[in-house]
PDB file of C-alpha atoms and ligand atoms in Angstrom:
ATOM      1  CA  UNK K 186     -46.945 -11.627  24.243  1.00 75.00           C
ATOM      2  CA  UNK K 187     -44.475  -9.839  26.779  1.00 86.00           C
ATOM      3  CA  UNK K 188     -44.032  -7.292  23.849  1.00 91.00           C
ATOM      4  CA  UNK K 189     -48.565  -7.614  23.719  1.00 93.00           C
ATOM      5  CA  UNK K 190     -47.618  -6.280  27.784  1.00 93.00           C
ATOM      6  CA  UNK K 191     -44.924  -4.310  27.066  1.00 95.00           C
ATOM      7  CA  UNK K 192     -47.023  -1.796  25.145  1.00 95.00           C
ATOM      8  CA  UNK K 193     -49.944  -1.942  27.027  1.00 94.00           C
ATOM      9  CA  UNK K 194     -48.173  -1.194  29.887  1.00 96.00           C
ATOM     10  CA  UNK K 195     -48.460   3.326  29.727  1.00 96.00           C
ATOM     11  CA  UNK K 196     -51.738   2.992  29.096  1.00 97.00           C
ATOM     12  CA  UNK K 197     -52.889   0.090  31.512  1.00 97.00           C
ATOM     13  CA  UNK K 198     -53.500   2.332  34.786  1.00 97.00           C
ATOM     14  CA  UNK K 199     -56.257   4.183  32.755  1.00 98.00           C
ATOM     15  CA  UNK K 200     -57.981   1.729  30.989  1.00 96.00           C
ATOM     16  CA  UNK K 201     -58.580  -0.634  33.592  1.00 96.00           C
ATOM     17  CA  UNK K 202     -60.067   2.619  35.728  1.00 97.00           C
ATOM     18  CA  UNK K 203     -62.204   3.254  32.225  1.00 97.00           C
ATOM     19  CA  UNK K 204     -63.371  -0.825  31.764  1.00 97.00           C
ATOM     20  CA  UNK K 205     -64.508  -0.870  35.905  1.00 97.00           C
ATOM     21  CA  UNK K 206     -66.065   2.270  34.886  1.00 97.00           C
ATOM     22  CA  UNK K 207     -68.280   0.863  32.386  1.00 97.00           C
ATOM     23  CA  UNK K 208     -68.752  -1.554  34.668  1.00 98.00           C
ATOM     24  CA  UNK K 209     -70.145   0.151  37.212  1.00 98.00           C
ATOM     25  CA  UNK K 210     -67.645  -1.581  39.330  1.00 98.00           C
ATOM     26  CA  UNK K 211     -65.941   0.365  42.429  1.00 98.00           C
ATOM     27  CA  UNK K 212     -62.348  -1.266  41.659  1.00 97.00           C
ATOM     28  CA  UNK K 213     -61.339   0.656  44.819  1.00 97.00           C
ATOM     29  CA  UNK K 214     -64.149  -1.346  47.489  1.00 98.00           C
ATOM     30  CA  UNK K 215     -63.374  -4.743  45.334  1.00 97.00           C
ATOM     31  CA  UNK K 216     -59.316  -4.435  45.046  1.00 98.00           C
ATOM     32  CA  UNK K 217     -59.588  -3.985  49.059  1.00 98.00           C
ATOM     33  CA  UNK K 218     -61.948  -6.462  48.890  1.00 98.00           C
ATOM     34  CA  UNK K 219     -59.605  -8.750  46.821  1.00 98.00           C
ATOM     35  CA  UNK K 220     -56.297  -8.060  49.220  1.00 98.00           C
ATOM     36  CA  UNK K 221     -58.712  -9.108  53.024  1.00 98.00           C
ATOM     37  CA  UNK K 222     -59.129 -13.310  51.172  1.00 98.00           C
ATOM     38  CA  UNK K 223     -54.696 -13.430  51.678  1.00 98.00           C
ATOM     39  CA  UNK K 224     -55.421 -12.892  55.335  1.00 98.00           C
ATOM     40  CA  UNK K 225     -52.632 -10.477  54.946  1.00 98.00           C
ATOM     41  CA  UNK K 226     -50.297 -10.389  58.451  1.00 98.00           C
ATOM     42  CA  UNK K 227     -47.350  -7.309  58.974  1.00 98.00           C
ATOM     43  CA  UNK K 228     -44.352 -10.161  58.855  1.00 98.00           C
ATOM     44  CA  UNK K 229     -46.510 -12.280  55.578  1.00 98.00           C
ATOM     45  CA  UNK K 230     -44.010 -14.404  52.604  1.00 98.00           C
ATOM     46  CA  UNK K 231     -45.824 -12.463  50.161  1.00 98.00           C
ATOM     47  CA  UNK K 232     -45.584 -14.252  45.771  1.00 98.00           C
ATOM     48  CA  UNK K 233     -48.043 -11.941  43.338  1.00 98.00           C
ATOM     49  CA  UNK K 234     -47.419 -12.987  40.328  1.00 98.00           C
ATOM     50  CA  UNK K 235     -48.491 -10.708  36.800  1.00 98.00           C
ATOM     51  CA  UNK K 236     -48.287  -7.557  38.883  1.00 98.00           C
ATOM     52  CA  UNK K 237     -48.837  -5.481  36.598  1.00 98.00           C
ATOM     53  CA  UNK K 238     -48.627  -1.990  37.208  1.00 98.00           C
ATOM     54  CA  UNK K 239     -49.168  -3.287  40.624  1.00 98.00           C
ATOM     55  CA  UNK K 240     -53.086  -1.806  41.023  1.00 98.00           C
ATOM     56  CA  UNK K 241     -53.490  -4.461  44.259  1.00 98.00           C
ATOM     57  CA  UNK K 242     -49.796  -4.862  45.480  1.00 98.00           C
ATOM     58  CA  UNK K 243     -50.151  -0.991  46.840  1.00 98.00           C
ATOM     59  CA  UNK K 244     -53.138  -2.023  48.253  1.00 98.00           C
ATOM     60  CA  UNK K 245     -50.964  -5.196  49.403  1.00 98.00           C
ATOM     61  CA  UNK K 246     -48.155  -3.383  50.655  1.00 98.00           C
ATOM     62  CA  UNK K 247     -50.280  -0.795  53.477  1.00 97.00           C
ATOM     63  CA  UNK K 248     -50.784  -4.084  54.968  1.00 98.00           C
ATOM     64  CA  UNK K 249     -47.332  -5.597  55.274  1.00 98.00           C
ATOM     65  CA  UNK K 250     -44.554  -4.408  57.287  1.00 97.00           C
ATOM     66  CA  UNK K 251     -40.402  -4.196  57.840  1.00 97.00           C
ATOM     67  CA  UNK K 252     -40.473  -7.735  58.630  1.00 98.00           C
ATOM     68  CA  UNK K 253     -43.105  -9.168  55.844  1.00 98.00           C
ATOM     69  CA  UNK K 254     -41.166  -9.538  52.302  1.00 98.00           C
ATOM     70  CA  UNK K 255     -43.435  -9.043  48.550  1.00 98.00           C
ATOM     71  CA  UNK K 256     -41.552 -11.102  45.522  1.00 98.00           C
ATOM     72  CA  UNK K 257     -43.235  -9.960  42.249  1.00 98.00           C
ATOM     73  CA  UNK K 258     -43.026 -11.219  38.420  1.00 98.00           C
ATOM     74  CA  UNK K 259     -44.386 -10.075  35.651  1.00 98.00           C
ATOM     75  CA  UNK K 260     -43.873 -11.142  32.175  1.00 98.00           C
ATOM     76  CA  UNK K 261     -43.611  -7.391  31.541  1.00 98.00           C
ATOM     77  CA  UNK K 262     -40.796  -5.668  32.264  1.00 98.00           C
ATOM     78  CA  UNK K 263     -42.720  -2.059  31.233  1.00 98.00           C
ATOM     79  CA  UNK K 264     -45.315  -3.439  33.833  1.00 98.00           C
ATOM     80  CA  UNK K 265     -42.654  -3.892  36.852  1.00 98.00           C
ATOM     81  CA  UNK K 266     -41.519  -0.134  35.948  1.00 98.00           C
ATOM     82  CA  UNK K 267     -44.654   1.256  36.905  1.00 98.00           C
ATOM     83  CA  UNK K 268     -45.336  -1.116  40.156  1.00 98.00           C
ATOM     84  CA  UNK K 269     -42.052  -0.269  41.260  1.00 98.00           C
ATOM     85  CA  UNK K 270     -42.959   4.283  40.883  1.00 97.00           C
ATOM     86  CA  UNK K 271     -45.895   2.952  42.975  1.00 97.00           C
ATOM     87  CA  UNK K 272     -44.676   1.241  45.711  1.00 97.00           C
ATOM     88  CA  UNK K 273     -41.393   2.494  46.204  1.00 96.00           C
ATOM     89  CA  UNK K 274     -39.927   3.451  49.775  1.00 95.00           C
ATOM     90  CA  UNK K 275     -42.824   0.530  51.218  1.00 97.00           C
ATOM     91  CA  UNK K 276     -41.825  -0.032  54.354  1.00 97.00           C
ATOM     92  CA  UNK K 277     -42.229  -3.980  53.125  1.00 98.00           C
ATOM     93  CA  UNK K 278     -38.906  -5.094  51.489  1.00 98.00           C
ATOM     94  CA  UNK K 279     -39.274  -6.016  47.537  1.00 98.00           C
ATOM     95  CA  UNK K 280     -37.821  -7.455  45.029  1.00 98.00           C
ATOM     96  CA  UNK K 281     -39.144  -7.668  41.401  1.00 98.00           C
ATOM     97  CA  UNK K 282     -38.373 -10.090  38.568  1.00 98.00           C
ATOM     98  CA  UNK K 283     -38.913 -10.937  35.228  1.00 98.00           C
ATOM     99  CA  UNK K 284     -40.509 -13.861  35.006  1.00 98.00           C
ATOM    100  CA  UNK K 285     -43.332 -16.445  33.191  1.00 98.00           C
ATOM    101  CA  UNK K 286     -45.027 -17.287  34.814  1.00 98.00           C
ATOM    102  CA  UNK K 287     -45.470 -21.030  33.084  1.00 95.00           C
ATOM    103  CA  UNK K 288     -42.282 -21.549  33.719  1.00 97.00           C
ATOM    104  CA  UNK K 289     -40.690 -22.669  36.949  1.00 98.00           C
ATOM    105  CA  UNK K 290     -40.804 -20.352  39.766  1.00 98.00           C
ATOM    106  CA  UNK K 291     -37.004 -19.326  40.826  1.00 98.00           C
ATOM    107  CA  UNK K 292     -38.220 -19.644  44.464  1.00 98.00           C
ATOM    108  CA  UNK K 293     -37.667 -23.210  46.694  1.00 98.00           C
ATOM    109  CA  UNK K 294     -41.150 -24.765  47.777  1.00 98.00           C
ATOM    110  CA  UNK K 295     -42.363 -23.999  50.980  1.00 98.00           C
ATOM    111  CA  UNK K 296     -41.422 -20.598  50.912  1.00 98.00           C
ATOM    112  CA  UNK K 297     -44.586 -18.026  50.322  1.00 98.00           C
ATOM    113  CA  UNK K 298     -47.413 -17.916  52.915  1.00 98.00           C
ATOM    114  CA  UNK K 299     -49.635 -16.066  50.892  1.00 98.00           C
ATOM    115  CA  UNK K 300     -49.615 -16.719  46.592  1.00 98.00           C
ATOM    116  CA  UNK K 301     -51.169 -14.345  44.496  1.00 98.00           C
ATOM    117  CA  UNK K 302     -52.527 -13.657  40.485  1.00 98.00           C
ATOM    118  CA  UNK K 303     -54.951 -11.545  38.826  1.00 98.00           C
ATOM    119  CA  UNK K 304     -56.009 -10.560  35.956  1.00 98.00           C
ATOM    120  CA  UNK K 305     -53.576 -13.125  32.967  1.00 98.00           C
ATOM    121  CA  UNK K 306     -54.007 -16.690  34.283  1.00 98.00           C
ATOM    122  CA  UNK K 307     -57.155 -16.995  31.784  1.00 98.00           C
ATOM    123  CA  UNK K 308     -53.888 -17.080  28.854  1.00 96.00           C
ATOM    124  CA  UNK K 309     -50.605 -18.917  30.658  1.00 97.00           C
ATOM    125  CA  UNK K 310     -49.683 -21.501  28.478  1.00 96.00           C
ATOM    126  CA  UNK K 311     -49.680 -23.831  30.886  1.00 97.00           C
ATOM    127  CA  UNK K 312     -52.242 -23.108  33.253  1.00 98.00           C
ATOM    128  CA  UNK K 313     -52.240 -26.118  34.713  1.00 98.00           C
ATOM    129  CA  UNK K 314     -48.015 -25.784  36.099  1.00 98.00           C
ATOM    130  CA  UNK K 315     -48.179 -22.979  37.377  1.00 98.00           C
ATOM    131  CA  UNK K 316     -50.912 -23.553  39.024  1.00 98.00           C
ATOM    132  CA  UNK K 317     -48.475 -26.434  40.746  1.00 98.00           C
ATOM    133  CA  UNK K 318     -45.855 -23.726  40.693  1.00 98.00           C
ATOM    134  CA  UNK K 319     -47.528 -21.873  43.260  1.00 98.00           C
ATOM    135  CA  UNK K 320     -49.103 -24.337  45.311  1.00 98.00           C
ATOM    136  CA  UNK K 321     -45.133 -25.305  44.973  1.00 98.00           C
ATOM    137  CA  UNK K 322     -43.612 -22.273  46.388  1.00 98.00           C
ATOM    138  CA  UNK K 323     -46.618 -21.899  48.895  1.00 98.00           C
ATOM    139  CA  UNK K 324     -45.927 -23.046  52.843  1.00 98.00           C
ATOM    140  CA  UNK K 325     -48.680 -25.670  53.777  1.00 98.00           C
ATOM    141  CA  UNK K 326     -51.639 -23.878  55.445  1.00 98.00           C
ATOM    142  CA  UNK K 327     -50.867 -20.521  52.911  1.00 98.00           C
ATOM    143  CA  UNK K 328     -53.030 -19.065  51.308  1.00 98.00           C
ATOM    144  CA  UNK K 329     -53.106 -18.811  47.366  1.00 98.00           C
ATOM    145  CA  UNK K 330     -55.747 -16.612  45.137  1.00 98.00           C
ATOM    146  CA  UNK K 331     -55.768 -16.574  41.246  1.00 98.00           C
ATOM    147  CA  UNK K 332     -58.521 -14.628  38.981  1.00 98.00           C
ATOM    148  CA  UNK K 333     -59.346 -13.189  35.842  1.00 98.00           C
ATOM    149  CA  UNK K 334     -61.559 -12.474  33.563  1.00 98.00           C
ATOM    150  CA  UNK K 335     -65.282 -14.801  32.543  1.00 98.00           C
ATOM    151  CA  UNK K 336     -69.091 -14.116  32.371  1.00 98.00           C
ATOM    152  CA  UNK K 337     -70.761 -17.177  34.518  1.00 98.00           C
ATOM    153  CA  UNK K 338     -72.683 -19.948  33.154  1.00 97.00           C
ATOM    154  CA  UNK K 339     -76.366 -18.044  34.171  1.00 98.00           C
ATOM    155  CA  UNK K 340     -74.990 -14.672  32.218  1.00 98.00           C
ATOM    156  CA  UNK K 341     -74.478 -15.704  29.320  1.00 98.00           C
ATOM    157  CA  UNK K 342     -77.629 -15.649  27.226  1.00 98.00           C
ATOM    158  CA  UNK K 343     -78.215 -12.182  29.109  1.00 98.00           C
ATOM    159  CA  UNK K 344     -77.529  -9.338  26.841  1.00 98.00           C
ATOM    160  CA  UNK K 345     -75.830  -8.148  29.512  1.00 98.00           C
ATOM    161  CA  UNK K 346     -73.123 -11.164  29.177  1.00 98.00           C
ATOM    162  CA  UNK K 347     -73.872 -10.876  25.161  1.00 98.00           C
ATOM    163  CA  UNK K 348     -72.235  -7.748  24.821  1.00 98.00           C
ATOM    164  CA  UNK K 349     -69.482  -7.519  27.046  1.00 98.00           C
ATOM    165  CA  UNK K 350     -68.115 -10.556  25.462  1.00 98.00           C
ATOM    166  CA  UNK K 351     -68.510  -9.142  21.699  1.00 98.00           C
ATOM    167  CA  UNK K 352     -67.190  -5.819  23.152  1.00 97.00           C
ATOM    168  CA  UNK K 353     -64.321  -7.653  23.910  1.00 97.00           C
ATOM    169  CA  UNK K 354     -63.228 -11.701  24.186  1.00 97.00           C
ATOM    170  CA  UNK K 355     -61.269 -12.015  27.514  1.00 97.00           C
ATOM    171  CA  UNK K 356     -65.208 -12.248  29.444  1.00 98.00           C
ATOM    172  CA  UNK K 357     -65.418 -15.123  26.880  1.00 98.00           C
ATOM    173  CA  UNK K 358     -62.749 -17.916  28.831  1.00 98.00           C
ATOM    174  CA  UNK K 359     -64.131 -19.840  31.068  1.00 98.00           C
ATOM    175  CA  UNK K 360     -62.580 -20.815  35.420  1.00 98.00           C
ATOM    176  CA  UNK K 361     -60.031 -23.398  35.042  1.00 98.00           C
ATOM    177  CA  UNK K 362     -60.478 -25.156  37.578  1.00 98.00           C
ATOM    178  CA  UNK K 363     -59.052 -28.539  35.586  1.00 98.00           C
ATOM    179  CA  UNK K 364     -56.453 -26.693  36.712  1.00 98.00           C
ATOM    180  CA  UNK K 365     -56.370 -27.250  40.161  1.00 98.00           C
ATOM    181  CA  UNK K 366     -53.783 -29.169  41.724  1.00 98.00           C
ATOM    182  CA  UNK K 367     -54.852 -31.541  44.161  1.00 98.00           C
ATOM    183  CA  UNK K 368     -53.430 -30.057  47.465  1.00 98.00           C
ATOM    184  CA  UNK K 369     -56.182 -26.887  47.420  1.00 98.00           C
ATOM    185  CA  UNK K 370     -57.914 -27.246  50.231  1.00 98.00           C
ATOM    186  CA  UNK K 371     -61.229 -24.841  50.834  1.00 98.00           C
ATOM    187  CA  UNK K 372     -62.041 -24.147  48.006  1.00 98.00           C
ATOM    188  CA  UNK K 373     -63.824 -21.695  47.032  1.00 98.00           C
ATOM    189  CA  UNK K 374     -64.405 -19.915  43.822  1.00 98.00           C
ATOM    190  CA  UNK K 375     -66.330 -15.571  44.031  1.00 98.00           C
ATOM    191  CA  UNK K 376     -67.248 -13.492  41.427  1.00 98.00           C
ATOM    192  CA  UNK K 377     -66.703  -9.857  41.843  1.00 98.00           C
ATOM    193  CA  UNK K 378     -66.327  -6.910  39.841  1.00 98.00           C
ATOM    194  CA  UNK K 379     -69.802  -6.601  38.743  1.00 98.00           C
ATOM    195  CA  UNK K 380     -69.611 -10.807  38.896  1.00 98.00           C
ATOM    196  CA  UNK K 381     -67.347 -10.771  35.102  1.00 98.00           C
ATOM    197  CA  UNK K 382     -64.495 -11.606  37.155  1.00 98.00           C
ATOM    198  CA  UNK K 383     -63.901 -14.981  38.920  1.00 98.00           C
ATOM    199  CA  UNK K 384     -61.176 -15.534  41.827  1.00 98.00           C
ATOM    200  CA  UNK K 385     -60.530 -19.276  43.256  1.00 98.00           C
ATOM    201  CA  UNK K 386     -58.874 -19.257  47.150  1.00 98.00           C
ATOM    202  CA  UNK K 387     -57.588 -22.063  48.666  1.00 98.00           C
ATOM    203  CA  UNK K 388     -55.234 -23.454  51.491  1.00 98.00           C
ATOM    204  CA  UNK K 389     -52.785 -25.657  50.462  1.00 98.00           C
ATOM    205  CA  UNK K 390     -52.360 -29.241  51.318  1.00 98.00           C
ATOM    206  CA  UNK K 391     -49.628 -31.638  51.613  1.00 97.00           C
ATOM    207  CA  UNK K 392     -50.969 -34.061  48.187  1.00 97.00           C
ATOM    208  CA  UNK K 393     -54.283 -35.779  47.569  1.00 97.00           C
ATOM    209  CA  UNK K 394     -57.305 -35.596  50.861  1.00 97.00           C
ATOM    210  CA  UNK K 395     -57.364 -38.788  52.666  1.00 97.00           C
ATOM    211  CA  UNK K 396     -60.225 -40.921  54.113  1.00 97.00           C
ATOM    212  CA  UNK K 397     -60.511 -43.461  56.187  1.00 98.00           C
ATOM    213  CA  UNK K 398     -59.633 -46.652  54.854  1.00 97.00           C
ATOM    214  CA  UNK K 399     -59.828 -48.672  58.357  1.00 96.00           C
ATOM    215  CA  UNK K 400     -63.550 -48.172  58.334  1.00 98.00           C
ATOM    216  CA  UNK K 401     -65.812 -51.544  56.672  1.00 98.00           C
ATOM    217  CA  UNK K 402     -68.834 -49.738  55.218  1.00 98.00           C
ATOM    218  CA  UNK K 403     -72.412 -51.735  56.562  1.00 97.00           C
ATOM    219  CA  UNK K 404     -74.383 -53.387  54.857  1.00 97.00           C
ATOM    220  CA  UNK K 405     -74.220 -56.638  51.877  1.00 97.00           C
ATOM    221  CA  UNK K 406     -71.458 -54.564  50.139  1.00 96.00           C
ATOM    222  CA  UNK K 407     -69.114 -54.217  53.000  1.00 97.00           C
ATOM    223  CA  UNK K 408     -65.872 -53.810  52.597  1.00 98.00           C
ATOM    224  CA  UNK K 409     -63.697 -50.223  52.326  1.00 98.00           C
ATOM    225  CA  UNK K 410     -63.360 -47.266  50.700  1.00 98.00           C
ATOM    226  CA  UNK K 411     -59.852 -49.416  49.642  1.00 97.00           C
ATOM    227  CA  UNK K 412     -60.982 -52.962  48.935  1.00 97.00           C
ATOM    228  CA  UNK K 413     -63.636 -51.746  46.650  1.00 97.00           C
ATOM    229  CA  UNK K 414     -61.011 -49.550  44.877  1.00 97.00           C
ATOM    230  CA  UNK K 415     -59.206 -52.025  44.186  1.00 97.00           C
ATOM    231  CA  UNK K 416     -62.537 -54.403  42.844  1.00 96.00           C
ATOM    232  CA  UNK K 417     -62.953 -51.611  40.776  1.00 97.00           C
ATOM    233  CA  UNK K 418     -60.064 -51.914  38.972  1.00 97.00           C
ATOM    234  CA  UNK K 419     -61.096 -55.293  38.241  1.00 96.00           C
ATOM    235  CA  UNK K 420     -63.863 -55.356  36.045  1.00 90.00           C
TER     236      UNK K 420
HETATM  237  C1  LIG G 566     -55.004  -7.591  32.827  1.00 75.59           C
HETATM  238  S1  LIG G 566     -53.176  -7.545  34.127  1.00 75.59           S
HETATM  239  C2  LIG G 566     -53.423  -7.546  35.405  1.00 75.59           C
HETATM  240  C3  LIG G 566     -52.478  -6.457  35.907  1.00 75.59           C
HETATM  241  C4  LIG G 566     -52.869  -6.666  37.910  1.00 75.59           C
HETATM  242  N1  LIG G 566     -52.690  -8.443  38.407  1.00 75.59           N
HETATM  243  C5  LIG G 566     -54.149  -5.832  37.591  1.00 75.59           C
HETATM  244  O1  LIG G 566     -54.920  -6.463  38.662  1.00 75.59           O
HETATM  245  O2  LIG G 566     -54.233  -5.079  37.473  1.00 75.59           O
HETATM  246  C6  LIG G 566     -52.177  -8.783  33.366  1.00 75.59           C
HETATM  247  C7  LIG G 566     -50.629  -8.541  33.748  1.00 75.59           C
HETATM  248  O3  LIG G 566     -50.137 -10.147  33.798  1.00 75.59           O
HETATM  249  C8  LIG G 566     -48.800 -10.455  32.862  1.00 75.59           C
HETATM  250  N2  LIG G 566     -48.930 -11.823  32.145  1.00 75.59           N
HETATM  251  C9  LIG G 566     -49.483 -11.917  31.783  1.00 75.59           C
HETATM  252  N3  LIG G 566     -48.761 -12.986  31.027  1.00 75.59           N
HETATM  253  C10 LIG G 566     -47.677 -13.631  32.157  1.00 75.59           C
HETATM  254  C11 LIG G 566     -47.090 -14.080  31.821  1.00 75.59           C
HETATM  255  N4  LIG G 566     -47.431 -15.686  31.235  1.00 75.59           N
HETATM  256  N5  LIG G 566     -46.344 -14.331  33.351  1.00 75.59           N
HETATM  257  C12 LIG G 566     -46.323 -13.265  34.389  1.00 75.59           C
HETATM  258  N6  LIG G 566     -47.319 -12.378  33.661  1.00 75.59           N
HETATM  259  C13 LIG G 566     -47.431 -12.101  33.075  1.00 75.59           C
HETATM  260  C14 LIG G 566     -48.701  -8.714  32.410  1.00 75.59           C
HETATM  261  O4  LIG G 566     -47.704  -8.626  31.726  1.00 75.59           O
HETATM  262  C15 LIG G 566     -49.744  -8.279  33.270  1.00 75.59           C
HETATM  263  O5  LIG G 566     -49.038  -7.306  33.337  1.00 75.59           O
END
């Protein structure tokens, strides 16, 4: 996989701009909108996974200041090199790391205000683990935004959808909601870039959501969430 992305690095900027042109996408505006979802402050601590050649990174660094912090990872050294050239001299302190997103992240838990990834989630060997690691290194209340290609259900039978999936099988991927960790709160799924890329956006909570287990339900059945659940285990 790293080999593939290394060889793609040199022409990636041209290829991406070309692809989005064929989709009638104003890439600059769309990426600004994506970055706006991150709600960056000048002092935000940000992790971008799979930053590639830095097409979003260069927009992020404009919103971060010297009091912020940026960690950039990618499986491909060639991608990181191009990204570094783009953001060299920016005010935010940044570090780059060659890293496979399906492996444990080399950061302490609760380090980042924002964890962001766009463009390869569908191909991660272990999406569930990768997302659990994003949550582990994010602060409680921190923001996670991840995204990749997917022709949505309602467009799969259209000529538009079929043409896209025939031209590039990556568009056949479905949104990996089964990989979203239990700590996710206020989850939103956005369809962007002419509806053929998704973003999953959420805030990080602690553990599972909770219900009030002390309240007894009115009516004949009665019981609480807990007692009804425990009853169900006996059946
Ligand atoms: C389609 S590009 C997207 C790059 C950039 N985020 C963008 O939006 O233009 C996918 C990027 O993810 C990287 N990548 C692919 N698999 C990865 C993995 N398992 N772990 C980390 N990065 C990965 C690739 O090297 C490439 O730079």
